[in-house]
């Protein structure tokens, strides 16, 4: 079949899922960065005046929240690029970032909830910042769900790209929610926070470490998506082949009965 | 003092476990999917070498 | 036992993408979305803002009595009373122009108290204003600003 041979001639995704020496370099630096962040969060940063050690959740919480925003920004960017270029690689990048973004939003909500239980006294409240963040989580869970739903590959990618672009509108709403509306959640303000140099350095190292982690996750998920796309295409060809064989062999095949 | 440390450890444990769990899960799935792709390619190659008709 | 006897290549390839049953999925997804919408609607219903200030609450007069609202204020210095026999803690909160007595039953958040004692005195009380003028809080939430300062000023 010409369709099958064309698919077979298509280049396979050959990048290793971060094994080999490149993987060694990436994972080693990731571990070193994470170790440094852990040391700085738990030992180097001073205890906070009111919250004591509980304030150390700030570093991780802020880092994962920023990376969730970044990941959804990448979804929107990759979706725009997909609609423009129609290259499925952009679509794969969008899925990968969306899933990682949902993961980081989950972490933001979870770490915030634990921190809130200690400082505010409640696990959850319908504060504008919390509510809009939860809505953001649902938007991209819906994005991922939508993709499983549409069977036609081109329709799926196009609809998902539009959804991915529209969904990112919630990111600035989350960001400015604490300034636009009365909120329990404190505003994010490096100048007003009165952080000491140690605290700022800890935050920077933590953000860098989690950013590297985030990019590694997006890359792995991207490679998985590329492989899945290839597999999906091949599977259809194999299915067609099976049908052909069954039709051809229906009259003559000795093993037709199962 | 101890209670705030408990909250702190739970908070970071959640972050770390989910991040590393996801990394291991996705990396494992890549291998699985690539194996499946390779099998399908071999099957198609075999069929191409011996056309059914 | 069937796998060995089956001719090679006859086994259907494993699906790469896990597709959920669409009908079931629609139902669950729809139910989730509806639940979320309902939660947000009930949570934000009747209040355009997350909380009122003490003076706003007073300005509303009788109409606000018995309505579930949130009110924000600063704990008045020296106003916190120990829990009485019923486990009710009484204190007052204030803003620029008004003072509101609050009665709260339950255990207060760890960081609830006075600023001088290195606690947060900015609070949000969730509950109802009674006819007696006392705010009956069923939830007490500690509010704090964006400031994060080290516990001790390091020796120079």
GROMACS .gro file of C-alpha atoms in nm:
model
  467
    1UNK     CA    1   0.000   0.000   0.000
    2UNK     CA    2   0.129   0.342  -0.081
    3UNK     CA    3  -0.012   0.482   0.241
    4UNK     CA    4   0.172   0.224   0.448
    5UNK     CA    5   0.503   0.266   0.269
    6UNK     CA    6   0.482   0.641   0.298
    7UNK     CA    7   0.431   0.607   0.672
    8UNK     CA    8   0.719   0.364   0.693
    9UNK     CA    9   0.950   0.598   0.512
   10UNK     CA   10   0.861   0.878   0.753
   11UNK     CA   11   1.143   0.939   0.995
   12UNK     CA   12   1.101   0.781   1.333
   13UNK     CA   13   1.137   0.994   1.646
   14UNK     CA   14   1.488   0.905   1.745
   15UNK     CA   15   1.570   1.134   2.035
   16UNK     CA   16   1.636   0.923   2.341
   17UNK     CA   17   1.409   0.988   2.640
   18UNK     CA   18   1.701   1.147   2.820
   19UNK     CA   19   1.925   0.846   2.857
   20UNK     CA   20   2.289   0.837   2.763
   21UNK     CA   21   2.540   1.105   2.844
   22UNK     CA   22   2.309   1.397   2.772
   23UNK     CA   23   2.056   1.256   3.011
   24UNK     CA   24   2.329   1.209   3.267
   25UNK     CA   25   2.427   1.577   3.241
   26UNK     CA   26   2.066   1.698   3.261
   27UNK     CA   27   1.966   1.474   3.550
   28UNK     CA   28   2.286   1.540   3.744
   29UNK     CA   29   2.244   1.917   3.719
   30UNK     CA   30   1.877   1.878   3.807
   31UNK     CA   31   1.966   1.683   4.121
   32UNK     CA   32   2.236   1.934   4.217
   33UNK     CA   33   1.998   2.228   4.167
   34UNK     CA   34   1.721   2.056   4.360
   35UNK     CA   35   1.963   1.969   4.640
   36UNK     CA   36   2.080   2.330   4.655
   37UNK     CA   37   1.719   2.452   4.659
   38UNK     CA   38   1.632   2.209   4.938
   39UNK     CA   39   1.933   2.318   5.144
   40UNK     CA   40   1.854   2.685   5.096
   41UNK     CA   41   1.482   2.645   5.166
   42UNK     CA   42   1.524   2.443   5.484
   43UNK     CA   43   1.853   2.568   5.630
   44UNK     CA   44   1.992   2.877   5.458
   45UNK     CA   45   1.676   3.092   5.455
   46UNK     CA   46   1.600   3.252   5.793
   47UNK     CA   47   1.280   3.178   5.983
   48UNK     CA   48   1.005   3.432   5.927
   49UNK     CA   49   0.897   3.673   6.200
   50UNK     CA   50   0.535   3.555   6.233
   51UNK     CA   51   0.512   3.230   6.042
   52UNK     CA   52   0.842   3.086   6.159
   53UNK     CA   53   0.939   2.782   5.953
   54UNK     CA   54   0.601   2.755   5.781
   55UNK     CA   55   0.692   3.048   5.556
   56UNK     CA   56   0.945   2.818   5.385
   57UNK     CA   57   0.653   2.690   5.180
   58UNK     CA   58   0.666   3.027   5.004
   59UNK     CA   59   0.960   2.925   4.785
   60UNK     CA   60   0.811   2.606   4.647
   61UNK     CA   61   0.460   2.747   4.624
   62UNK     CA   62   0.567   3.058   4.431
   63UNK     CA   63   0.795   2.855   4.203
   64UNK     CA   64   0.531   2.598   4.103
   65UNK     CA   65   0.270   2.872   4.055
   66UNK     CA   66   0.497   3.070   3.821
   67UNK     CA   67   0.582   2.757   3.626
   68UNK     CA   68   0.216   2.671   3.587
   69UNK     CA   69   0.165   3.014   3.428
   70UNK     CA   70   0.473   2.961   3.210
   71UNK     CA   71   0.352   2.619   3.097
   72UNK     CA   72   0.010   2.755   2.998
   73UNK     CA   73   0.187   3.041   2.818
   74UNK     CA   74   0.376   2.779   2.618
   75UNK     CA   75   0.046   2.603   2.541
   76UNK     CA   76  -0.095   2.926   2.396
   77UNK     CA   77   0.222   3.003   2.201
   78UNK     CA   78   0.251   2.651   2.060
   79UNK     CA   79  -0.120   2.658   1.971
   80UNK     CA   80  -0.076   2.982   1.777
   81UNK     CA   81   0.224   2.830   1.600
   82UNK     CA   82   0.024   2.518   1.519
   83UNK     CA   83  -0.263   2.716   1.367
   84UNK     CA   84  -0.012   2.914   1.165
   85UNK     CA   85   0.224   2.639   1.051
   86UNK     CA   86   0.006   2.328   1.091
   87UNK     CA   87   0.310   2.135   1.204
   88UNK     CA   88   0.201   1.857   1.443
   89UNK     CA   89   0.515   1.913   1.651
   90UNK     CA   90   0.366   2.238   1.779
   91UNK     CA   91   0.054   2.050   1.875
   92UNK     CA   92   0.261   1.794   2.065
   93UNK     CA   93   0.438   2.074   2.249
   94UNK     CA   94   0.101   2.222   2.342
   95UNK     CA   95  -0.029   1.894   2.488
   96UNK     CA   96   0.294   1.835   2.676
   97UNK     CA   97   0.290   2.184   2.828
   98UNK     CA   98  -0.079   2.161   2.911
   99UNK     CA   99  -0.034   1.839   3.104
  100UNK     CA  100   0.272   1.969   3.288
  101UNK     CA  101   0.085   2.296   3.354
  102UNK     CA  102  -0.206   2.104   3.507
  103UNK     CA  103   0.044   1.916   3.724
  104UNK     CA  104   0.204   2.240   3.845
  105UNK     CA  105  -0.137   2.398   3.906
  106UNK     CA  106  -0.228   2.093   4.113
  107UNK     CA  107   0.092   2.143   4.312
  108UNK     CA  108   0.013   2.514   4.352
  109UNK     CA  109  -0.334   2.436   4.486
  110UNK     CA  110  -0.206   2.157   4.713
  111UNK     CA  111   0.087   2.347   4.862
  112UNK     CA  112  -0.126   2.659   4.898
  113UNK     CA  113  -0.396   2.461   5.073
  114UNK     CA  114  -0.151   2.314   5.322
  115UNK     CA  115   0.008   2.651   5.383
  116UNK     CA  116  -0.334   2.815   5.411
  117UNK     CA  117  -0.448   2.562   5.668
  118UNK     CA  118  -0.161   2.668   5.889
  119UNK     CA  119  -0.157   3.043   5.833
  120UNK     CA  120  -0.518   3.129   5.748
  121UNK     CA  121  -0.678   2.848   5.943
  122UNK     CA  122  -0.871   2.705   5.645
  123UNK     CA  123  -0.781   2.450   5.377
  124UNK     CA  124  -0.989   2.632   5.120
  125UNK     CA  125  -1.197   2.947   5.083
  126UNK     CA  126  -1.367   3.103   4.780
  127UNK     CA  127  -1.125   3.390   4.760
  128UNK     CA  128  -1.083   3.540   4.408
  129UNK     CA  129  -0.725   3.415   4.372
  130UNK     CA  130  -0.810   3.063   4.479
  131UNK     CA  131  -1.128   3.050   4.275
  132UNK     CA  132  -0.966   3.175   3.953
  133UNK     CA  133  -0.676   2.932   4.001
  134UNK     CA  134  -0.919   2.643   4.039
  135UNK     CA  135  -1.095   2.761   3.722
  136UNK     CA  136  -0.756   2.762   3.544
  137UNK     CA  137  -0.703   2.403   3.656
  138UNK     CA  138  -1.044   2.301   3.521
  139UNK     CA  139  -0.987   2.483   3.190
  140UNK     CA  140  -0.676   2.280   3.109
  141UNK     CA  141  -0.815   1.955   3.246
  142UNK     CA  142  -1.102   2.018   3.004
  143UNK     CA  143  -0.844   2.088   2.731
  144UNK     CA  144  -0.682   1.750   2.789
  145UNK     CA  145  -1.020   1.578   2.812
  146UNK     CA  146  -1.136   1.742   2.490
  147UNK     CA  147  -0.838   1.599   2.306
  148UNK     CA  148  -0.928   1.244   2.400
  149UNK     CA  149  -1.271   1.309   2.265
  150UNK     CA  150  -1.215   1.411   1.904
  151UNK     CA  151  -1.119   1.117   1.686
  152UNK     CA  152  -1.021   1.305   1.372
  153UNK     CA  153  -0.659   1.408   1.422
  154UNK     CA  154  -0.676   1.738   1.234
  155UNK     CA  155  -1.002   1.845   1.397
  156UNK     CA  156  -0.863   1.750   1.738
  157UNK     CA  157  -0.549   1.957   1.691
  158UNK     CA  158  -0.734   2.258   1.553
  159UNK     CA  159  -1.006   2.262   1.821
  160UNK     CA  160  -0.750   2.202   2.096
  161UNK     CA  161  -0.532   2.487   1.967
  162UNK     CA  162  -0.822   2.731   1.979
  163UNK     CA  163  -0.921   2.606   2.325
  164UNK     CA  164  -0.560   2.633   2.442
  165UNK     CA  165  -0.535   2.994   2.324
  166UNK     CA  166  -0.869   3.100   2.475
  167UNK     CA  167  -0.793   2.926   2.805
  168UNK     CA  168  -0.477   3.124   2.867
  169UNK     CA  169  -0.692   3.436   2.921
  170UNK     CA  170  -0.745   3.311   3.276
  171UNK     CA  171  -0.373   3.341   3.356
  172UNK     CA  172  -0.366   3.724   3.378
  173UNK     CA  173  -0.698   3.708   3.562
  174UNK     CA  174  -0.538   3.482   3.824
  175UNK     CA  175  -0.235   3.710   3.839
  176UNK     CA  176  -0.429   4.034   3.886
  177UNK     CA  177  -0.714   3.885   4.091
  178UNK     CA  178  -0.549   3.998   4.413
  179UNK     CA  179  -0.532   4.355   4.285
  180UNK     CA  180  -0.868   4.375   4.111
  181UNK     CA  181  -1.077   4.227   4.390
  182UNK     CA  182  -1.069   4.205   4.766
  183UNK     CA  183  -0.879   3.896   4.846
  184UNK     CA  184  -0.751   3.689   5.132
  185UNK     CA  185  -0.446   3.589   4.932
  186UNK     CA  186  -0.164   3.843   4.969
  187UNK     CA  187  -0.056   4.036   4.660
  188UNK     CA  188   0.262   3.922   4.492
  189UNK     CA  189   0.511   4.201   4.534
  190UNK     CA  190   0.884   4.151   4.566
  191UNK     CA  191   0.934   4.513   4.670
  192UNK     CA  192   0.669   4.508   4.939
  193UNK     CA  193   0.758   4.166   5.070
  194UNK     CA  194   1.065   4.296   5.251
  195UNK     CA  195   1.258   3.979   5.174
  196UNK     CA  196   1.617   3.967   5.288
  197UNK     CA  197   1.898   3.882   5.049
  198UNK     CA  198   1.901   3.524   5.177
  199UNK     CA  199   1.529   3.490   5.108
  200UNK     CA  200   1.560   3.637   4.757
  201UNK     CA  201   1.853   3.407   4.673
  202UNK     CA  202   1.660   3.106   4.802
  203UNK     CA  203   1.362   3.202   4.589
  204UNK     CA  204   1.581   3.248   4.279
  205UNK     CA  205   1.757   2.913   4.321
  206UNK     CA  206   1.427   2.736   4.387
  207UNK     CA  207   1.266   2.891   4.080
  208UNK     CA  208   1.565   2.796   3.863
  209UNK     CA  209   1.563   2.437   3.993
  210UNK     CA  210   1.190   2.394   3.936
  211UNK     CA  211   1.218   2.557   3.592
  212UNK     CA  212   1.474   2.299   3.484
  213UNK     CA  213   1.248   2.026   3.623
  214UNK     CA  214   0.953   2.177   3.435
  215UNK     CA  215   1.142   2.179   3.103
  216UNK     CA  216   1.259   1.821   3.153
  217UNK     CA  217   0.899   1.715   3.218
  218UNK     CA  218   0.770   1.903   2.913
  219UNK     CA  219   1.041   1.746   2.695
  220UNK     CA  220   0.965   1.394   2.816
  221UNK     CA  221   0.593   1.445   2.770
  222UNK     CA  222   0.661   1.590   2.424
  223UNK     CA  223   0.860   1.284   2.322
  224UNK     CA  224   0.581   1.063   2.453
  225UNK     CA  225   0.330   1.259   2.246
  226UNK     CA  226   0.543   1.231   1.932
  227UNK     CA  227   0.575   0.856   1.983
  228UNK     CA  228   0.200   0.828   2.050
  229UNK     CA  229   0.121   1.023   1.732
  230UNK     CA  230   0.344   0.793   1.532
  231UNK     CA  231   0.186   0.491   1.696
  232UNK     CA  232  -0.163   0.621   1.628
  233UNK     CA  233  -0.084   0.661   1.259
  234UNK     CA  234   0.072   0.316   1.237
  235UNK     CA  235  -0.213   0.158   1.427
  236UNK     CA  236  -0.463   0.280   1.171
  237UNK     CA  237  -0.251   0.137   0.890
  238UNK     CA  238  -0.218  -0.194   1.071
  239UNK     CA  239  -0.593  -0.200   1.134
  240UNK     CA  240  -0.659  -0.143   0.767
  241UNK     CA  241  -0.417  -0.420   0.683
  242UNK     CA  242  -0.596  -0.657   0.918
  243UNK     CA  243  -0.926  -0.577   0.755
  244UNK     CA  244  -0.780  -0.636   0.410
  245UNK     CA  245  -0.624  -0.964   0.516
  246UNK     CA  246  -0.947  -1.079   0.672
  247UNK     CA  247  -1.143  -0.992   0.358
  248UNK     CA  248  -0.886  -1.153   0.132
  249UNK     CA  249  -0.855  -1.462   0.348
  250UNK     CA  250  -1.225  -1.505   0.418
  251UNK     CA  251  -1.275  -1.754   0.135
  252UNK     CA  252  -0.952  -1.951   0.136
  253UNK     CA  253  -0.775  -1.924   0.473
  254UNK     CA  254  -0.758  -2.259   0.653
  255UNK     CA  255  -0.736  -2.098   0.999
  256UNK     CA  256  -1.028  -1.864   0.951
  257UNK     CA  257  -1.222  -2.015   1.238
  258UNK     CA  258  -1.089  -1.897   1.572
  259UNK     CA  259   0.695   2.470   6.628
  260UNK     CA  260   0.644   2.104   6.554
  261UNK     CA  261   0.309   2.164   6.388
  262UNK     CA  262   0.445   2.416   6.144
  263UNK     CA  263   0.724   2.174   6.056
  264UNK     CA  264   0.467   1.903   5.988
  265UNK     CA  265   0.279   2.131   5.748
  266UNK     CA  266   0.609   2.227   5.586
  267UNK     CA  267   0.720   1.869   5.529
  268UNK     CA  268   0.380   1.758   5.400
  269UNK     CA  269   0.375   2.054   5.161
  270UNK     CA  270   0.712   1.975   5.008
  271UNK     CA  271   0.656   1.600   5.014
  272UNK     CA  272   0.344   1.647   4.799
  273UNK     CA  273   0.539   1.859   4.548
  274UNK     CA  274   0.833   1.618   4.525
  275UNK     CA  275   0.640   1.295   4.511
  276UNK     CA  276   0.408   1.421   4.236
  277UNK     CA  277   0.690   1.570   4.027
  278UNK     CA  278   0.914   1.265   4.043
  279UNK     CA  279   0.621   1.028   4.007
  280UNK     CA  280   0.514   1.205   3.689
  281UNK     CA  281   0.869   1.201   3.550
  282UNK     CA  282   0.904   0.827   3.611
  283UNK     CA  283   0.556   0.758   3.473
  284UNK     CA  284   0.608   0.955   3.151
  285UNK     CA  285   0.958   0.819   3.089
  286UNK     CA  286   0.829   0.467   3.138
  287UNK     CA  287   0.542   0.528   2.898
  288UNK     CA  288   0.781   0.652   2.628
  289UNK     CA  289   0.955   0.315   2.630
  290UNK     CA  290   0.626   0.129   2.620
  291UNK     CA  291   0.489   0.330   2.328
  292UNK     CA  292   0.816   0.305   2.134
  293UNK     CA  293   0.817  -0.071   2.179
  294UNK     CA  294   0.463  -0.086   2.044
  295UNK     CA  295   0.562   0.135   1.749
  296UNK     CA  296   0.860  -0.088   1.674
  297UNK     CA  297   0.644  -0.400   1.681
  298UNK     CA  298   0.394  -0.247   1.442
  299UNK     CA  299   0.671  -0.141   1.207
  300UNK     CA  300   0.816  -0.489   1.205
  301UNK     CA  301   0.477  -0.634   1.133
  302UNK     CA  302   0.420  -0.395   0.846
  303UNK     CA  303   0.770  -0.461   0.713
  304UNK     CA  304   0.707  -0.835   0.720
  305UNK     CA  305   0.380  -0.792   0.535
  306UNK     CA  306   0.544  -0.572   0.278
  307UNK     CA  307   0.810  -0.831   0.206
  308UNK     CA  308   0.547  -1.101   0.160
  309UNK     CA  309   0.245  -0.935   0.002
  310UNK     CA  310  -0.072  -1.123   0.076
  311UNK     CA  311  -0.181  -1.116  -0.288
  312UNK     CA  312  -0.319  -2.066   2.559
  313UNK     CA  313  -0.456  -1.887   2.256
  314UNK     CA  314  -0.156  -1.660   2.210
  315UNK     CA  315   0.076  -1.938   2.098
  316UNK     CA  316  -0.162  -2.086   1.846
  317UNK     CA  317  -0.262  -1.760   1.686
  318UNK     CA  318  -0.090  -1.681   1.358
  319UNK     CA  319   0.168  -1.404   1.385
  320UNK     CA  320   0.029  -1.066   1.298
  321UNK     CA  321  -0.331  -1.164   1.363
  322UNK     CA  322  -0.334  -1.014   1.714
  323UNK     CA  323  -0.495  -0.674   1.704
  324UNK     CA  324  -0.239  -0.402   1.791
  325UNK     CA  325  -0.274  -0.252   2.131
  326UNK     CA  326  -0.433   0.091   2.134
  327UNK     CA  327  -0.176   0.361   2.192
  328UNK     CA  328  -0.417   0.625   2.315
  329UNK     CA  329  -0.644   0.534   2.601
  330UNK     CA  330  -0.982   0.649   2.491
  331UNK     CA  331  -1.242   0.676   2.760
  332UNK     CA  332  -1.595   0.559   2.695
  333UNK     CA  333  -1.742   0.871   2.548
  334UNK     CA  334  -2.090   0.849   2.700
  335UNK     CA  335  -1.961   0.781   3.050
  336UNK     CA  336  -1.699   1.046   3.006
  337UNK     CA  337  -1.949   1.309   2.895
  338UNK     CA  338  -2.163   1.231   3.195
  339UNK     CA  339  -1.878   1.254   3.447
  340UNK     CA  340  -1.734   1.565   3.284
  341UNK     CA  341  -2.073   1.733   3.271
  342UNK     CA  342  -2.142   1.644   3.633
  343UNK     CA  343  -1.803   1.782   3.740
  344UNK     CA  344  -1.852   2.106   3.549
  345UNK     CA  345  -2.202   2.145   3.692
  346UNK     CA  346  -2.075   2.077   4.045
  347UNK     CA  347  -1.799   2.334   4.006
  348UNK     CA  348  -2.036   2.592   3.864
  349UNK     CA  349  -2.282   2.530   4.146
  350UNK     CA  350  -2.008   2.558   4.409
  351UNK     CA  351  -1.875   2.884   4.271
  352UNK     CA  352  -2.226   3.020   4.229
  353UNK     CA  353  -2.327   2.941   4.586
  354UNK     CA  354  -1.994   3.059   4.722
  355UNK     CA  355  -2.010   3.397   4.552
  356UNK     CA  356  -2.387   3.437   4.561
  357UNK     CA  357  -2.526   3.745   4.729
  358UNK     CA  358  -2.186   3.902   4.764
  359UNK     CA  359  -2.013   4.094   4.489
  360UNK     CA  360  -1.703   4.101   4.708
  361UNK     CA  361  -1.517   3.835   4.899
  362UNK     CA  362  -1.558   4.027   5.225
  363UNK     CA  363  -1.714   4.346   5.365
  364UNK     CA  364  -1.544   4.592   5.595
  365UNK     CA  365  -1.684   4.662   5.940
  366UNK     CA  366  -1.820   5.003   5.836
  367UNK     CA  367  -1.980   4.858   5.523
  368UNK     CA  368  -2.154   4.603   5.739
  369UNK     CA  369  -2.282   4.874   5.972
  370UNK     CA  370  -2.394   5.090   5.678
  371UNK     CA  371  -2.612   4.807   5.549
  372UNK     CA  372  -2.821   4.823   5.866
  373UNK     CA  373  -3.086   4.566   5.943
  374UNK     CA  374  -3.100   4.413   5.596
  375UNK     CA  375  -2.770   4.232   5.652
  376UNK     CA  376  -2.888   4.068   5.976
  377UNK     CA  377  -2.898   3.691   5.956
  378UNK     CA  378  -2.731   3.685   5.612
  379UNK     CA  379  -2.417   3.476   5.581
  380UNK     CA  380  -2.135   3.721   5.508
  381UNK     CA  381  -1.763   3.769   5.557
  382UNK     CA  382  -1.636   4.074   5.740
  383UNK     CA  383  -1.277   4.196   5.764
  384UNK     CA  384  -1.122   4.402   6.042
  385UNK     CA  385  -0.828   4.437   6.276
  386UNK     CA  386  -0.852   4.275   6.618
  387UNK     CA  387  -0.889   4.551   6.881
  388UNK     CA  388  -0.596   4.545   7.124
  389UNK     CA  389  -0.681   4.368   7.447
  390UNK     CA  390  -1.026   4.265   7.331
  391UNK     CA  391  -0.979   3.889   7.305
  392UNK     CA  392  -1.152   3.703   7.588
  393UNK     CA  393  -1.068   3.347   7.685
  394UNK     CA  394  -1.318   3.087   7.568
  395UNK     CA  395  -1.620   3.073   7.800
  396UNK     CA  396  -1.793   2.758   7.928
  397UNK     CA  397  -1.952   2.699   7.586
  398UNK     CA  398  -1.617   2.733   7.409
  399UNK     CA  399  -1.706   3.073   7.266
  400UNK     CA  400  -1.426   3.323   7.214
  401UNK     CA  401  -1.530   3.689   7.219
  402UNK     CA  402  -1.331   3.974   7.068
  403UNK     CA  403  -1.378   4.293   6.872
  404UNK     CA  404  -1.262   4.392   6.527
  405UNK     CA  405  -1.238   4.743   6.391
  406UNK     CA  406  -1.163   4.941   6.081
  407UNK     CA  407  -1.118   5.315   6.035
  408UNK     CA  408  -1.469   5.404   6.144
  409UNK     CA  409  -1.639   5.113   6.315
  410UNK     CA  410  -1.605   4.846   6.580
  411UNK     CA  411  -1.778   4.508   6.568
  412UNK     CA  412  -1.804   4.256   6.854
  413UNK     CA  413  -1.746   3.900   6.733
  414UNK     CA  414  -1.836   3.570   6.900
  415UNK     CA  415  -1.660   3.264   6.761
  416UNK     CA  416  -1.708   2.907   6.874
  417UNK     CA  417  -1.421   2.676   6.794
  418UNK     CA  418  -1.045   2.671   6.798
  419UNK     CA  419  -0.893   2.981   6.640
  420UNK     CA  420  -0.614   2.959   6.379
  421UNK     CA  421  -0.261   2.929   6.519
  422UNK     CA  422  -0.158   3.275   6.407
  423UNK     CA  423  -0.466   3.460   6.537
  424UNK     CA  424  -0.382   3.726   6.795
  425UNK     CA  425  -0.219   4.065   6.832
  426UNK     CA  426   0.049   4.212   6.614
  427UNK     CA  427   0.262   4.294   6.920
  428UNK     CA  428   0.275   3.924   7.003
  429UNK     CA  429   0.398   3.843   6.652
  430UNK     CA  430   0.061   3.713   6.540
  431UNK     CA  431  -0.167   3.837   6.263
  432UNK     CA  432  -0.442   4.069   6.390
  433UNK     CA  433  -0.605   4.118   6.048
  434UNK     CA  434  -0.894   3.870   6.037
  435UNK     CA  435  -1.193   3.773   5.827
  436UNK     CA  436  -1.493   3.642   6.018
  437UNK     CA  437  -1.745   3.429   5.832
  438UNK     CA  438  -2.092   3.423   5.985
  439UNK     CA  439  -2.404   3.627   6.061
  440UNK     CA  440  -2.478   3.957   6.227
  441UNK     CA  441  -2.728   3.903   6.510
  442UNK     CA  442  -2.999   4.145   6.622
  443UNK     CA  443  -2.794   4.215   6.933
  444UNK     CA  444  -2.522   4.368   6.717
  445UNK     CA  445  -2.284   4.079   6.780
  446UNK     CA  446  -2.134   3.904   6.480
  447UNK     CA  447  -2.166   3.529   6.525
  448UNK     CA  448  -1.871   3.378   6.340
  449UNK     CA  449  -1.871   3.017   6.232
  450UNK     CA  450  -1.531   3.050   6.066
  451UNK     CA  451  -1.234   3.261   6.151
  452UNK     CA  452  -0.972   3.325   5.883
  453UNK     CA  453  -0.644   3.500   5.950
  454UNK     CA  454  -0.545   3.751   5.683
  455UNK     CA  455  -0.192   3.875   5.629
  456UNK     CA  456  -0.008   4.111   5.401
  457UNK     CA  457   0.266   4.032   5.152
  458UNK     CA  458   0.542   4.101   5.402
  459UNK     CA  459   0.793   3.833   5.486
  460UNK     CA  460   1.054   3.941   5.736
  461UNK     CA  461   1.325   3.741   5.906
  462UNK     CA  462   1.260   3.649   6.268
  463UNK     CA  463   1.575   3.804   6.407
  464UNK     CA  464   1.761   4.095   6.255
  465UNK     CA  465   2.100   3.937   6.189
  466UNK     CA  466   2.385   4.082   6.397
  467UNK     CA  467   2.594   4.320   6.194
   0.00000   0.00000   0.00000
